Amino acid sequence: WCEYDFNIEEIPKSILNIPIFILLWQITIFHNDVLYLDEIDSTLFSQLEKIKKGYKSLYPKIDLGGEVIPDKIMNNQVGEKEFKTATLFSGGVDSTATYAFHENEAPLLLAAIGADISLDDVVGEKQLLKDLDCFSKENNTSYSIVKSNFSEIINDWNVRKKFSKYLSDSWWRDVQHGLLLISLFAPTCFKKNISRLYIPGSHVFYNNPALGSDPRIDNFLAWSDTKVWHSLFEMSRQEKIKYIIDWKRKYDLKVNLRVCWEGEGGVNDCKCEKCCRTITSLIIERENPKDYGFNMVSTKYIIDQFTNRGWVFNTPKKDIWNDIKENIKNENYYDYDSYVSFIRDFDFDLYSKKTYGKKKRLELVKKPLRRLKQHFYLFAKLIRK
């Protein structure tokens, strides 16, 4: 289900059904199935093969197929109109940099509750709304939100088990999240007459293994008069940090980055890997992390995490930390001198091999156990009958 902050009565059914259609269509093409529906937006329907081609480039070893059979193909285009833009906005590095880059357009901020902020996190929701209100007022724009259980209704393991040897992590990360998150805002874009919707991109050169949000997929998603654009994918995370710092200084802005998926209450816990990498990125640019929403900074904690192998590093994380390391300057970091020296001397490639390699070995043990559990469940079900 989806809950919007505006009346949806006048929005066409073929626009309202886009979120659930995308969710089912992704499963359909990976499982070579047929999807029937009563009506579909004509622009979206015309783009499906192009999007599928993008998935094929990410997963060439998977035989992608599937077919969509609608009863009606609906034209929802309204023609010439004022050019308006919107951007997905979580308050993180990618979304803040994307807004800063397109600031002259004053994009509408679009935020979802039900992903990084769970549906039952009432405090986090209030904090998000407060942050959106402050950011939009300071930057002379507005915002719109959607609440949805979109991240909870798929049994991730059941959907991906057929492709587990090709997917590096989960169905959500490797396939689902990009298009599904974008599609939540199809009704919003139609209601607000949005011509272009930006999705803040992660650096695609980090995306090895593949990631389910990629310009080869996202840039072909469109409906009605709205086209999607995967923004700033050519910039590394550190380059985006620099861009945000320059933007903050230029306009003397208050910038609170919200990067955390681990903490509750809509704030950074300052302990997860994502928080710690952002704190470190700010430190090497000689910025105070506390000026960017990180209120509890402990470099000793970060050093302990690396020393005790507290985090598991896949290739993207390893590359991000190596990029941080490469951007260290030959300057005085004062209170952070010893910490910066630790990062400069640390071998992130070796760390990744030791931690991620261990995770892979554990997966080899867990997979047969999962199958055994499933067989036991089926056997118990037969006995009960």
mmCIF file of N, CA, C and O in Angstrom, residues 206 236 238 242 284-285 318-330 333 343-344 348-349:
data_model
loop_
_atom_site.group_PDB
_atom_site.id
_atom_site.type_symbol
_atom_site.label_atom_id
_atom_site.label_comp_id
_atom_site.label_asym_id
_atom_site.label_seq_id
_atom_site.Cartn_x
_atom_site.Cartn_y
_atom_site.Cartn_z
ATOM 1 N N TYR A 206 31.901 2.077 -8.649
ATOM 2 C CA TYR A 206 31.977 1.289 -7.419
ATOM 3 C C TYR A 206 31.084 0.056 -7.514
ATOM 4 O O TYR A 206 31.227 -0.876 -6.743
ATOM 5 N N SER A 236 32.443 10.526 -7.615
ATOM 6 C CA SER A 236 32.694 9.635 -6.481
ATOM 7 C C SER A 236 32.058 10.230 -5.229
ATOM 8 O O SER A 236 31.685 11.411 -5.199
ATOM 9 N N GLN A 238 33.498 10.953 -2.447
ATOM 10 C CA GLN A 238 34.352 12.009 -1.909
ATOM 11 C C GLN A 238 34.196 13.302 -2.693
ATOM 12 O O GLN A 238 34.201 14.393 -2.118
ATOM 13 N N LYS A 242 32.973 17.016 -1.247
ATOM 14 C CA LYS A 242 33.620 18.298 -1.554
ATOM 15 C C LYS A 242 32.614 19.292 -2.135
ATOM 16 O O LYS A 242 32.638 20.482 -1.800
ATOM 17 N N ILE A 284 38.975 14.456 6.441
ATOM 18 C CA ILE A 284 40.111 14.648 5.520
ATOM 19 C C ILE A 284 39.940 15.895 4.652
ATOM 20 O O ILE A 284 40.906 16.354 4.041
ATOM 21 N N GLU A 285 38.721 16.445 4.633
ATOM 22 C CA GLU A 285 38.508 17.736 3.972
ATOM 23 C C GLU A 285 38.621 18.874 4.980
ATOM 24 O O GLU A 285 38.271 20.017 4.687
ATOM 25 N N LYS A 318 35.106 -1.146 0.020
ATOM 26 C CA LYS A 318 36.570 -1.086 -0.064
ATOM 27 C C LYS A 318 37.005 0.066 -0.966
ATOM 28 O O LYS A 318 37.909 0.837 -0.625
ATOM 29 N N ASP A 319 36.340 0.215 -2.111
ATOM 30 C CA ASP A 319 36.708 1.268 -3.061
ATOM 31 C C ASP A 319 36.430 2.656 -2.504
ATOM 32 O O ASP A 319 37.195 3.601 -2.747
ATOM 33 N N ILE A 320 35.336 2.791 -1.769
ATOM 34 C CA ILE A 320 35.019 4.092 -1.168
ATOM 35 C C ILE A 320 36.088 4.487 -0.150
ATOM 36 O O ILE A 320 36.561 5.631 -0.139
ATOM 37 N N TRP A 321 36.488 3.550 0.693
ATOM 38 C CA TRP A 321 37.517 3.867 1.690
ATOM 39 C C TRP A 321 38.875 4.109 1.042
ATOM 40 O O TRP A 321 39.641 4.968 1.493
ATOM 41 N N ASN A 322 39.174 3.395 -0.034
ATOM 42 C CA ASN A 322 40.420 3.664 -0.762
ATOM 43 C C ASN A 322 40.400 5.052 -1.379
ATOM 44 O O ASN A 322 41.429 5.738 -1.437
ATOM 45 N N ASP A 323 39.222 5.477 -1.845
ATOM 46 C CA ASP A 323 39.085 6.822 -2.400
ATOM 47 C C ASP A 323 39.295 7.880 -1.322
ATOM 48 O O ASP A 323 39.937 8.919 -1.560
ATOM 49 N N ILE A 324 38.766 7.620 -0.132
ATOM 50 C CA ILE A 324 39.002 8.517 1.000
ATOM 51 C C ILE A 324 40.502 8.619 1.268
ATOM 52 O O ILE A 324 41.062 9.718 1.419
ATOM 53 N N LYS A 325 41.145 7.473 1.314
ATOM 54 C CA LYS A 325 42.591 7.400 1.583
ATOM 55 C C LYS A 325 43.389 8.199 0.552
ATOM 56 O O LYS A 325 44.323 8.935 0.898
ATOM 57 N N GLU A 326 43.011 8.057 -0.730
ATOM 58 C CA GLU A 326 43.736 8.741 -1.807
ATOM 59 C C GLU A 326 43.557 10.250 -1.766
ATOM 60 O O GLU A 326 44.352 10.985 -2.357
ATOM 61 N N ASN A 327 42.520 10.720 -1.082
ATOM 62 C CA ASN A 327 42.256 12.160 -1.009
ATOM 63 C C ASN A 327 42.851 12.817 0.231
ATOM 64 O O ASN A 327 42.609 14.016 0.463
ATOM 65 N N ILE A 328 43.591 12.066 1.013
ATOM 66 C CA ILE A 328 44.256 12.647 2.185
ATOM 67 C C ILE A 328 45.327 13.625 1.725
ATOM 68 O O ILE A 328 46.122 13.330 0.830
ATOM 69 N N LYS A 329 45.351 14.778 2.325
ATOM 70 C CA LYS A 329 46.274 15.840 1.921
ATOM 71 C C LYS A 329 47.511 15.851 2.817
ATOM 72 O O LYS A 329 47.465 15.392 3.959
ATOM 73 N N ASN A 330 48.587 16.360 2.306
ATOM 74 C CA ASN A 330 49.813 16.493 3.102
ATOM 75 C C ASN A 330 49.744 17.782 3.909
ATOM 76 O O ASN A 330 50.507 18.726 3.696
ATOM 77 N N TYR A 333 46.422 17.962 10.272
ATOM 78 C CA TYR A 333 45.032 17.686 10.644
ATOM 79 C C TYR A 333 44.795 17.899 12.139
ATOM 80 O O TYR A 333 43.735 17.545 12.660
ATOM 81 N N ILE A 343 44.430 5.884 8.803
ATOM 82 C CA ILE A 343 43.699 5.645 7.550
ATOM 83 C C ILE A 343 44.668 5.600 6.375
ATOM 84 O O ILE A 343 44.544 4.747 5.478
ATOM 85 N N ARG A 344 45.650 6.488 6.371
ATOM 86 C CA ARG A 344 46.621 6.544 5.271
ATOM 87 C C ARG A 344 47.414 5.238 5.167
ATOM 88 O O ARG A 344 47.745 4.783 4.066
ATOM 89 N N PHE A 348 43.058 -1.449 3.009
ATOM 90 C CA PHE A 348 41.640 -1.751 2.864
ATOM 91 C C PHE A 348 41.395 -2.943 1.939
ATOM 92 O O PHE A 348 40.412 -3.662 2.085
ATOM 93 N N ASP A 349 42.306 -3.160 0.988
ATOM 94 C CA ASP A 349 42.182 -4.315 0.091
ATOM 95 C C ASP A 349 42.316 -5.617 0.884
ATOM 96 O O ASP A 349 41.517 -6.552 0.720
#
